[in-house]
PDB file of C-alpha atoms in Angstrom:
ATOM      1  CA  MET A 776     -38.485 145.811  65.756  1.00  0.00           C
ATOM      2  CA  LYS A 777     -37.138 149.194  66.915  1.00  0.00           C
ATOM      3  CA  LYS A 778     -33.541 147.936  66.675  1.00  0.00           C
ATOM      4  CA  LEU A 779     -34.150 146.591  63.176  1.00  0.00           C
ATOM      5  CA  ILE A 780     -35.524 149.989  62.013  1.00  0.00           C
ATOM      6  CA  THR A 781     -32.475 151.762  63.483  1.00  0.00           C
ATOM      7  CA  PHE A 782     -30.099 149.368  61.708  1.00  0.00           C
ATOM      8  CA  LEU A 783     -31.845 149.911  58.345  1.00  0.00           C
ATOM      9  CA  MET A 784     -31.619 153.708  58.771  1.00  0.00           C
ATOM     10  CA  PHE A 785     -27.867 153.334  59.456  1.00  0.00           C
ATOM     11  CA  LEU A 786     -27.309 151.360  56.286  1.00  0.00           C
ATOM     12  CA  LEU A 787     -29.277 153.918  54.284  1.00  0.00           C
ATOM     13  CA  ALA A 788     -27.213 156.772  55.695  1.00  0.00           C
ATOM     14  CA  VAL A 789     -23.923 155.014  54.916  1.00  0.00           C
ATOM     15  CA  GLY A 790     -25.063 154.421  51.357  1.00  0.00           C
ATOM     16  CA  GLN A 791     -25.660 158.170  50.991  1.00  0.00           C
ATOM     17  CA  GLY A 792     -22.144 159.059  52.237  1.00  0.00           C
ATOM     18  CA  ALA A 793     -22.960 159.999  55.819  1.00  0.00           C
ATOM     19  CA  THR A 794     -20.793 159.079  58.790  1.00  0.00           C
ATOM     20  CA  ALA A 795     -21.711 157.122  61.836  1.00  0.00           C
ATOM     21  CA  GLN A 796     -21.423 160.296  63.953  1.00  0.00           C
ATOM     22  CA  GLU A 797     -24.034 162.067  61.787  1.00  0.00           C
ATOM     23  CA  VAL A 798     -26.417 159.133  62.067  1.00  0.00           C
ATOM     24  CA  SER A 799     -26.235 159.089  65.832  1.00  0.00           C
ATOM     25  CA  GLY A 800     -26.365 162.881  65.941  1.00  0.00           C
ATOM     26  CA  GLN A 801     -23.108 163.140  67.904  1.00  0.00           C
ATOM     27  CA  GLN A 802     -19.827 164.803  66.864  1.00  0.00           C
ATOM     28  CA  MET A 803     -16.398 163.454  67.915  1.00  0.00           C
ATOM     29  CA  PRO A 804     -14.261 166.091  69.655  1.00  0.00           C
ATOM     30  CA  LEU A 805     -11.218 167.277  67.703  1.00  0.00           C
ATOM     31  CA  PRO A 806      -7.779 167.063  69.366  1.00  0.00           C
ATOM     32  CA  ASN A 807      -6.348 170.241  70.853  1.00  0.00           C
ATOM     33  CA  GLU A 808      -3.010 169.871  68.969  1.00  0.00           C
ATOM     34  CA  GLU A 809      -2.322 168.968  65.385  1.00  0.00           C
ATOM     35  CA  LEU A 810       0.012 166.049  64.612  1.00  0.00           C
ATOM     36  CA  HIS A 811       2.744 166.584  62.038  1.00  0.00           C
ATOM     37  CA  GLN A 812       4.231 163.532  60.363  1.00  0.00           C
ATOM     38  CA  LEU A 813       8.046 163.360  60.419  1.00  0.00           C
ATOM     39  CA  THR A 814       9.578 163.248  56.985  1.00  0.00           C
ATOM     40  CA  PRO A 815      12.608 161.114  56.168  1.00  0.00           C
ATOM     41  CA  SER A 816      14.591 164.253  55.257  1.00  0.00           C
ATOM     42  CA  THR A 817      14.647 165.483  58.866  1.00  0.00           C
ATOM     43  CA  GLU A 818      18.294 165.669  60.005  1.00  0.00           C
ATOM     44  CA  LEU A 819      19.569 164.347  63.310  1.00  0.00           C
ATOM     45  CA  HIS A 820      20.951 167.702  64.396  1.00  0.00           C
ATOM     46  CA  GLN A 821      17.542 169.332  63.730  1.00  0.00           C
ATOM     47  CA  LEU A 822      15.858 166.947  66.131  1.00  0.00           C
ATOM     48  CA  ALA A 823      18.602 167.437  68.728  1.00  0.00           C
ATOM     49  CA  PRO A 824      20.206 170.859  68.143  1.00  0.00           C
ATOM     50  CA  ASN A 825      22.248 170.653  71.356  1.00  0.00           C
ATOM     51  CA  ALA A 826      23.971 167.385  70.399  1.00  0.00           C
ATOM     52  CA  GLU A 827      27.677 167.713  69.569  1.00  0.00           C
ATOM     53  CA  LEU A 828      29.515 165.492  67.124  1.00  0.00           C
ATOM     54  CA  HIS A 829      32.995 164.486  68.368  1.00  0.00           C
ATOM     55  CA  GLN A 830      35.731 163.432  65.959  1.00  0.00           C
ATOM     56  CA  VAL A 831      37.031 159.903  66.547  1.00  0.00           C
ATOM     57  CA  THR A 832      40.839 159.678  66.687  1.00  0.00           C
ATOM     58  CA  PRO A 833      42.183 156.373  65.254  1.00  0.00           C
ATOM     59  CA  THR A 834      44.324 154.307  67.590  1.00  0.00           C
ATOM     60  CA  TYR A 835      47.743 152.840  66.808  1.00  0.00           C
ATOM     61  CA  SER A 836      46.099 149.490  66.060  1.00  0.00           C
ATOM     62  CA  ASP A 837      43.603 151.127  63.702  1.00  0.00           C
ATOM     63  CA  ILE A 838      46.426 152.777  61.741  1.00  0.00           C
ATOM     64  CA  LEU A 839      48.302 149.502  61.452  1.00  0.00           C
ATOM     65  CA  MET A 840      45.180 147.675  60.300  1.00  0.00           C
ATOM     66  CA  MET A 841      44.330 150.322  57.711  1.00  0.00           C
ATOM     67  CA  LYS A 842      47.866 150.175  56.321  1.00  0.00           C
ATOM     68  CA  ALA A 843      47.757 146.401  56.314  1.00  0.00           C
ATOM     69  CA  LEU A 844      44.429 146.196  54.521  1.00  0.00           C
ATOM     70  CA  SER A 845      45.459 148.813  51.943  1.00  0.00           C
ATOM     71  CA  SER A 846      48.678 146.952  51.204  1.00  0.00           C
ATOM     72  CA  SER A 847      46.829 143.640  50.987  1.00  0.00           C
ATOM     73  CA  GLU A 848      44.462 145.118  48.412  1.00  0.00           C
ATOM     74  CA  LEU A 849      47.452 146.294  46.375  1.00  0.00           C
ATOM     75  CA  LEU A 850      49.018 142.843  46.496  1.00  0.00           C
ATOM     76  CA  ALA A 851      45.716 141.115  45.804  1.00  0.00           C
ATOM     77  CA  THR A 852      45.328 142.905  42.470  1.00  0.00           C
ATOM     78  CA  GLN A 853      48.326 140.966  41.169  1.00  0.00           C
ATOM     79  CA  ILE A 854      46.784 137.591  42.029  1.00  0.00           C
ATOM     80  CA  VAL A 855      44.787 135.892  39.284  1.00  0.00           C
ATOM     81  CA  PRO A 856      42.071 133.628  40.751  1.00  0.00           C
ATOM     82  CA  LEU A 857      41.859 130.075  39.497  1.00  0.00           C
ATOM     83  CA  PRO A 858      39.204 129.447  36.840  1.00  0.00           C
ATOM     84  CA  PHE A 859      37.057 127.361  39.170  1.00  0.00           C
ATOM     85  CA  ALA A 860      37.153 129.959  41.978  1.00  0.00           C
ATOM     86  CA  ALA A 861      33.933 131.973  42.045  1.00  0.00           C
ATOM     87  CA  THR A 862      35.318 134.557  44.475  1.00  0.00           C
ATOM     88  CA  GLN A 863      38.725 135.616  45.691  1.00  0.00           C
ATOM     89  CA  PRO A 864      40.038 133.462  48.584  1.00  0.00           C
ATOM     90  CA  LEU A 865      39.465 135.011  52.004  1.00  0.00           C
ATOM     91  CA  VAL A 866      43.127 134.817  52.980  1.00  0.00           C
ATOM     92  CA  TYR A 867      44.105 137.336  50.293  1.00  0.00           C
ATOM     93  CA  GLY A 868      41.645 139.928  51.615  1.00  0.00           C
ATOM     94  CA  TYR A 869      42.956 139.667  55.170  1.00  0.00           C
ATOM     95  CA  ASP A 870      46.697 139.290  54.590  1.00  0.00           C
ATOM     96  CA  ALA A 871      47.887 141.852  57.136  1.00  0.00           C
ATOM     97  CA  SER A 872      51.670 141.446  56.819  1.00  0.00           C
ATOM     98  CA  ARG A 873      54.222 143.224  54.690  1.00  0.00           C
ATOM     99  CA  SER A 874      57.967 143.869  54.639  1.00  0.00           C
ATOM    100  CA  GLU A 875      60.356 146.021  52.637  1.00  0.00           C
ATOM    101  CA  THR A 876      64.125 145.568  52.244  1.00  0.00           C
ATOM    102  CA  ALA A 877      66.724 147.936  50.835  1.00  0.00           C
ATOM    103  CA  SER A 878      70.272 146.768  50.137  1.00  0.00           C
ATOM    104  CA  MET A 879      73.338 148.657  48.989  1.00  0.00           C
ATOM    105  CA  GLU A 880      76.659 147.169  47.925  1.00  0.00           C
ATOM    106  CA  VAL A 881      79.326 149.572  49.121  1.00  0.00           C
ATOM    107  CA  SER A 882      82.196 147.501  47.740  1.00  0.00           C
ATOM    108  CA  LYS A 883      82.887 143.987  46.572  1.00  0.00           C
ATOM    109  CA  ASN A 884      83.125 142.723  50.146  1.00  0.00           C
ATOM    110  CA  LEU A 885      80.843 145.160  52.008  1.00  0.00           C
ATOM    111  CA  ARG A 886      77.054 145.348  51.884  1.00  0.00           C
ATOM    112  CA  LEU A 887      74.529 147.395  53.883  1.00  0.00           C
ATOM    113  CA  THR A 888      70.947 146.272  54.422  1.00  0.00           C
ATOM    114  CA  ALA A 889      67.850 147.948  55.929  1.00  0.00           C
ATOM    115  CA  THR A 890      64.576 146.140  56.599  1.00  0.00           C
ATOM    116  CA  GLY A 891      61.183 147.359  57.768  1.00  0.00           C
ATOM    117  CA  ALA A 892      58.177 145.150  58.426  1.00  0.00           C
ATOM    118  CA  TYR A 893      54.833 145.086  60.157  1.00  0.00           C
ATOM    119  CA  ARG A 894      52.740 142.073  60.959  1.00  0.00           C
ATOM    120  CA  SER A 895      49.211 141.936  62.318  1.00  0.00           C
ATOM    121  CA  TYR A 896      48.272 138.735  64.095  1.00  0.00           C
ATOM    122  CA  ILE A 897      44.544 139.418  63.925  1.00  0.00           C
ATOM    123  CA  GLY A 898      42.938 138.997  67.331  1.00  0.00           C
ATOM    124  CA  LEU A 899      46.307 138.700  69.088  1.00  0.00           C
ATOM    125  CA  MET A 900      48.772 141.577  68.555  1.00  0.00           C
ATOM    126  CA  ASP A 901      50.408 143.929  66.040  1.00  0.00           C
ATOM    127  CA  VAL A 902      54.178 144.089  65.490  1.00  0.00           C
ATOM    128  CA  GLN A 903      56.333 146.763  63.833  1.00  0.00           C
ATOM    129  CA  SER A 904      60.008 145.963  63.204  1.00  0.00           C
ATOM    130  CA  VAL A 905      62.940 147.851  61.752  1.00  0.00           C
ATOM    131  CA  SER A 906      66.560 146.740  61.449  1.00  0.00           C
ATOM    132  CA  GLY A 907      69.807 147.765  59.839  1.00  0.00           C
ATOM    133  CA  GLY A 908      72.708 145.446  59.143  1.00  0.00           C
ATOM    134  CA  VAL A 909      76.174 145.247  57.664  1.00  0.00           C
ATOM    135  CA  GLN A 910      77.878 142.260  56.024  1.00  0.00           C
ATOM    136  CA  TYR A 911      81.564 141.929  55.324  1.00  0.00           C
ATOM    137  CA  SER A 912      83.172 139.050  53.423  1.00  0.00           C
ATOM    138  CA  LEU A 913      86.835 138.226  53.389  1.00  0.00           C
ATOM    139  CA  GLY A 914      87.732 135.048  51.543  1.00  0.00           C
ATOM    140  CA  ALA A 915      86.087 132.088  53.269  1.00  0.00           C
ATOM    141  CA  MET A 916      84.940 134.190  56.239  1.00  0.00           C
ATOM    142  CA  THR A 917      81.737 136.257  56.465  1.00  0.00           C
ATOM    143  CA  VAL A 918      80.875 138.632  59.334  1.00  0.00           C
ATOM    144  CA  GLN A 919      77.410 140.089  59.907  1.00  0.00           C
ATOM    145  CA  GLY A 920      76.111 142.622  62.436  1.00  0.00           C
ATOM    146  CA  ALA A 921      72.705 144.228  62.911  1.00  0.00           C
ATOM    147  CA  LEU A 922      70.677 146.563  65.115  1.00  0.00           C
ATOM    148  CA  ALA A 923      66.937 145.960  65.481  1.00  0.00           C
ATOM    149  CA  ALA A 924      63.885 147.498  67.147  1.00  0.00           C
ATOM    150  CA  ASN A 925      60.556 145.734  67.611  1.00  0.00           C
ATOM    151  CA  ARG A 926      57.328 147.394  68.746  1.00  0.00           C
ATOM    152  CA  TYR A 927      54.417 145.288  70.008  1.00  0.00           C
ATOM    153  CA  LEU A 928      50.821 146.381  70.500  1.00  0.00           C
ATOM    154  CA  TYR A 929      49.156 143.804  72.729  1.00  0.00           C
ATOM    155  CA  TYR A 930      45.575 144.555  73.845  1.00  0.00           C
ATOM    156  CA  GLY A 931      46.107 148.293  74.186  1.00  0.00           C
ATOM    157  CA  ARG A 932      49.581 148.097  75.719  1.00  0.00           C
ATOM    158  CA  VAL A 933      52.705 149.054  73.744  1.00  0.00           C
ATOM    159  CA  PHE A 934      56.099 147.394  74.348  1.00  0.00           C
ATOM    160  CA  THR A 935      59.367 148.295  72.617  1.00  0.00           C
ATOM    161  CA  GLN A 936      62.290 145.895  72.305  1.00  0.00           C
ATOM    162  CA  TYR A 937      65.816 146.810  71.135  1.00  0.00           C
ATOM    163  CA  GLY A 938      68.442 144.286  70.103  1.00  0.00           C
ATOM    164  CA  VAL A 939      71.900 143.816  68.671  1.00  0.00           C
ATOM    165  CA  SER A 940      73.049 140.676  66.842  1.00  0.00           C
ATOM    166  CA  GLY A 941      76.159 139.270  65.224  1.00  0.00           C
ATOM    167  CA  GLN A 942      77.163 136.235  63.198  1.00  0.00           C
ATOM    168  CA  LEU A 943      80.454 134.782  62.016  1.00  0.00           C
ATOM    169  CA  SER A 944      80.662 132.074  59.338  1.00  0.00           C
ATOM    170  CA  TYR A 945      83.721 130.267  58.023  1.00  0.00           C
ATOM    171  CA  SER A 946      83.709 127.825  55.124  1.00  0.00           C
ATOM    172  CA  PHE A 947      86.367 125.118  55.337  1.00  0.00           C
ATOM    173  CA  ASN A 948      85.400 123.639  51.965  1.00  0.00           C
ATOM    174  CA  PRO A 949      82.304 123.551  49.739  1.00  0.00           C
ATOM    175  CA  ASN A 950      80.781 120.786  51.915  1.00  0.00           C
ATOM    176  CA  LEU A 951      81.638 121.979  55.440  1.00  0.00           C
ATOM    177  CA  ALA A 952      81.142 125.321  57.222  1.00  0.00           C
ATOM    178  CA  LEU A 953      81.019 126.661  60.787  1.00  0.00           C
ATOM    179  CA  THR A 954      78.690 129.397  62.071  1.00  0.00           C
ATOM    180  CA  VAL A 955      78.538 131.093  65.484  1.00  0.00           C
ATOM    181  CA  PHE A 956      75.851 133.647  66.314  1.00  0.00           C
ATOM    182  CA  GLY A 957      74.428 135.710  69.123  1.00  0.00           C
ATOM    183  CA  THR A 958      71.541 138.132  69.749  1.00  0.00           C
ATOM    184  CA  TYR A 959      70.965 140.288  72.806  1.00  0.00           C
ATOM    185  CA  TYR A 960      67.698 142.131  73.616  1.00  0.00           C
ATOM    186  CA  ASN A 961      67.302 144.751  76.331  1.00  0.00           C
ATOM    187  CA  THR A 962      64.021 143.124  77.355  1.00  0.00           C
ATOM    188  CA  ASN A 963      62.387 139.742  76.769  1.00  0.00           C
ATOM    189  CA  PRO A 964      58.653 140.323  77.294  1.00  0.00           C
ATOM    190  CA  PHE A 965      56.136 137.552  77.861  1.00  0.00           C
ATOM    191  CA  PHE A 966      52.582 138.353  76.748  1.00  0.00           C
ATOM    192  CA  SER A 967      50.830 134.997  76.564  1.00  0.00           C
ATOM    193  CA  MET A 968      51.437 131.448  75.398  1.00  0.00           C
ATOM    194  CA  ALA A 969      49.672 132.303  72.127  1.00  0.00           C
ATOM    195  CA  ALA A 970      52.164 135.119  71.423  1.00  0.00           C
ATOM    196  CA  PHE A 971      55.170 133.214  72.807  1.00  0.00           C
ATOM    197  CA  PRO A 972      56.435 131.828  69.428  1.00  0.00           C
ATOM    198  CA  PHE A 973      56.322 135.267  67.753  1.00  0.00           C
ATOM    199  CA  VAL A 974      58.471 137.228  70.245  1.00  0.00           C
ATOM    200  CA  PRO A 975      62.271 136.746  69.809  1.00  0.00           C
ATOM    201  CA  THR A 976      64.499 136.565  72.887  1.00  0.00           C
ATOM    202  CA  THR A 977      68.194 136.693  73.739  1.00  0.00           C
ATOM    203  CA  SER A 978      70.104 133.708  72.319  1.00  0.00           C
ATOM    204  CA  TYR A 979      73.541 132.497  71.225  1.00  0.00           C
ATOM    205  CA  GLY A 980      75.083 129.319  69.843  1.00  0.00           C
ATOM    206  CA  GLY A 981      76.808 127.658  66.922  1.00  0.00           C
ATOM    207  CA  TYR A 982      76.366 124.940  64.338  1.00  0.00           C
ATOM    208  CA  MET A 983      78.131 123.067  61.564  1.00  0.00           C
ATOM    209  CA  THR A 984      76.744 122.954  58.038  1.00  0.00           C
ATOM    210  CA  ILE A 985      77.344 119.669  56.229  1.00  0.00           C
ATOM    211  CA  GLY A 986      76.175 118.922  52.694  1.00  0.00           C
ATOM    212  CA  ASN A 987      76.087 120.372  49.224  1.00  0.00           C
ATOM    213  CA  ARG A 988      74.021 122.918  47.304  1.00  0.00           C
ATOM    214  CA  SER A 989      71.010 120.611  46.929  1.00  0.00           C
ATOM    215  CA  PHE A 990      70.855 119.169  50.464  1.00  0.00           C
ATOM    216  CA  TYR A 991      72.548 120.112  53.721  1.00  0.00           C
ATOM    217  CA  VAL A 992      72.097 119.745  57.490  1.00  0.00           C
ATOM    218  CA  ASN A 993      72.799 122.242  60.285  1.00  0.00           C
ATOM    219  CA  LEU A 994      73.976 120.471  63.463  1.00  0.00           C
ATOM    220  CA  GLY A 995      74.770 122.402  66.636  1.00  0.00           C
ATOM    221  CA  VAL A 996      73.432 123.785  69.905  1.00  0.00           C
ATOM    222  CA  GLU A 997      71.696 127.008  71.005  1.00  0.00           C
ATOM    223  CA  ARG A 998      71.209 128.731  74.350  1.00  0.00           C
ATOM    224  CA  ARG A 999      68.154 130.959  74.467  1.00  0.00           C
ATOM    225  CA  PHE A1000      66.094 132.776  77.072  1.00  0.00           C
ATOM    226  CA  ASN A1001      62.720 131.256  77.940  1.00  0.00           C
ATOM    227  CA  ALA A1002      60.468 134.236  78.743  1.00  0.00           C
ATOM    228  CA  PHE A1003      57.808 131.991  80.310  1.00  0.00           C
ATOM    229  CA  GLU A1004      60.146 130.251  82.767  1.00  0.00           C
ATOM    230  CA  HIS A1005      62.524 133.248  83.087  1.00  0.00           C
ATOM    231  CA  LYS A1006      65.692 131.230  82.511  1.00  0.00           C
ATOM    232  CA  MET A1007      68.144 130.218  79.809  1.00  0.00           C
ATOM    233  CA  GLU A1008      67.605 126.840  78.151  1.00  0.00           C
ATOM    234  CA  THR A1009      69.680 124.630  75.855  1.00  0.00           C
ATOM    235  CA  VAL A1010      68.155 123.481  72.560  1.00  0.00           C
ATOM    236  CA  PRO A1011      69.849 121.310  69.922  1.00  0.00           C
ATOM    237  CA  ILE A1012      70.061 122.564  66.347  1.00  0.00           C
ATOM    238  CA  ILE A1013      69.081 119.847  63.874  1.00  0.00           C
ATOM    239  CA  THR A1014      67.856 121.390  60.639  1.00  0.00           C
ATOM    240  CA  PRO A1015      67.854 119.452  57.359  1.00  0.00           C
ATOM    241  CA  ALA A1016      67.330 121.663  54.310  1.00  0.00           C
ATOM    242  CA  PHE A1017      66.346 120.965  50.712  1.00  0.00           C
ATOM    243  CA  LYS A1018      67.169 123.521  48.044  1.00  0.00           C
ATOM    244  CA  ILE A1019      64.532 123.323  45.333  1.00  0.00           C
ATOM    245  CA  SER A1020      65.696 126.328  43.289  1.00  0.00           C
ATOM    246  CA  ASN A1021      67.828 129.457  43.647  1.00  0.00           C
ATOM    247  CA  LYS A1022      64.980 131.211  45.476  1.00  0.00           C
ATOM    248  CA  VAL A1023      63.238 128.330  47.293  1.00  0.00           C
ATOM    249  CA  THR A1024      64.793 126.364  50.166  1.00  0.00           C
ATOM    250  CA  ILE A1025      62.787 124.185  52.540  1.00  0.00           C
ATOM    251  CA  GLU A1026      64.183 123.883  56.080  1.00  0.00           C
ATOM    252  CA  LEU A1027      62.870 121.511  58.751  1.00  0.00           C
ATOM    253  CA  PRO A1028      63.939 122.661  62.249  1.00  0.00           C
ATOM    254  CA  LEU A1029      63.796 119.516  64.384  1.00  0.00           C
ATOM    255  CA  GLY A1030      65.738 120.759  67.403  1.00  0.00           C
ATOM    256  CA  ASP A1031      62.777 121.448  69.695  1.00  0.00           C
ATOM    257  CA  LEU A1032      61.080 118.190  68.716  1.00  0.00           C
ATOM    258  CA  THR A1033      64.261 116.220  69.445  1.00  0.00           C
ATOM    259  CA  ARG A1034      64.624 117.942  72.809  1.00  0.00           C
ATOM    260  CA  HIS A1035      61.070 117.098  73.857  1.00  0.00           C
ATOM    261  CA  ILE A1036      61.495 113.454  72.816  1.00  0.00           C
ATOM    262  CA  VAL A1037      64.731 113.133  74.808  1.00  0.00           C
ATOM    263  CA  GLU A1038      63.151 114.766  77.874  1.00  0.00           C
ATOM    264  CA  GLU A1039      60.161 112.443  77.632  1.00  0.00           C
ATOM    265  CA  ILE A1040      62.426 109.391  77.494  1.00  0.00           C
ATOM    266  CA  LEU A1041      64.499 110.607  80.457  1.00  0.00           C
ATOM    267  CA  ILE A1042      61.407 111.340  82.534  1.00  0.00           C
ATOM    268  CA  LYS A1043      59.899 107.913  81.861  1.00  0.00           C
ATOM    269  CA  SER A1044      63.150 106.095  82.590  1.00  0.00           C
ATOM    270  CA  GLY A1045      64.146 108.250  85.591  1.00  0.00           C
ATOM    271  CA  PRO A1046      63.591 107.589  89.309  1.00  0.00           C
ATOM    272  CA  HIS A1047      60.307 109.555  89.287  1.00  0.00           C
ATOM    273  CA  ARG A1048      58.705 107.539  86.495  1.00  0.00           C
ATOM    274  CA  ARG A1049      55.149 106.320  87.074  1.00  0.00           C
TER     275      ARG A1049
END
């Protein structure tokens, strides 16, 4: 009965606006310090006045990527999406390659050419290239020479490659021509098997061109340096080409494929066959 009376008095006190502390006759102690709520406008440097902000210097790769993305945006503005495409294709937003070429005709037979390019193989390496060349024509003979420099950024390491190249072509008639060529680099770096196809090496060779303006075939042989095996190797040149228009020509280099097929046949038919 005593507990029931106490409970009824508590309900009556609550109904009149009293607190549970007043009903029990006890007061809760106040904290010694007041709590201030942090406002969203408080700045980071106000909370930590001794903290210093350091400027971040972009790396060589960052500069290349920024240039690549800015150029890709400029090129992408000229592309009109197909009507059924809701958004722009991803490849246009991440096209990180660009090249520029300047050519000057000094005389009827002499031409100078300068080329600059950079390519970003995203996740693999960045490449900057610059070259200057000269071409001289005299009747059925054409001579070309060029100097080139390639700079590779591969996982934080920078490699520079310098090269000189030359080519001589002679046309016997409209359906038959001969070409000899050669390129020498001061270094032939090997980064990885993934980057192997994108790094040029020292090479020389020659081939015959047989055909007409619509279809022709290059047949010859090439010696080139294999950076993985550190030796020169011989590769046949078998390249059929189809000329679709004045600006579009499709070439199918089948030399490496032919070499691998011949090696496979020789290995299977040799004394060490299984």
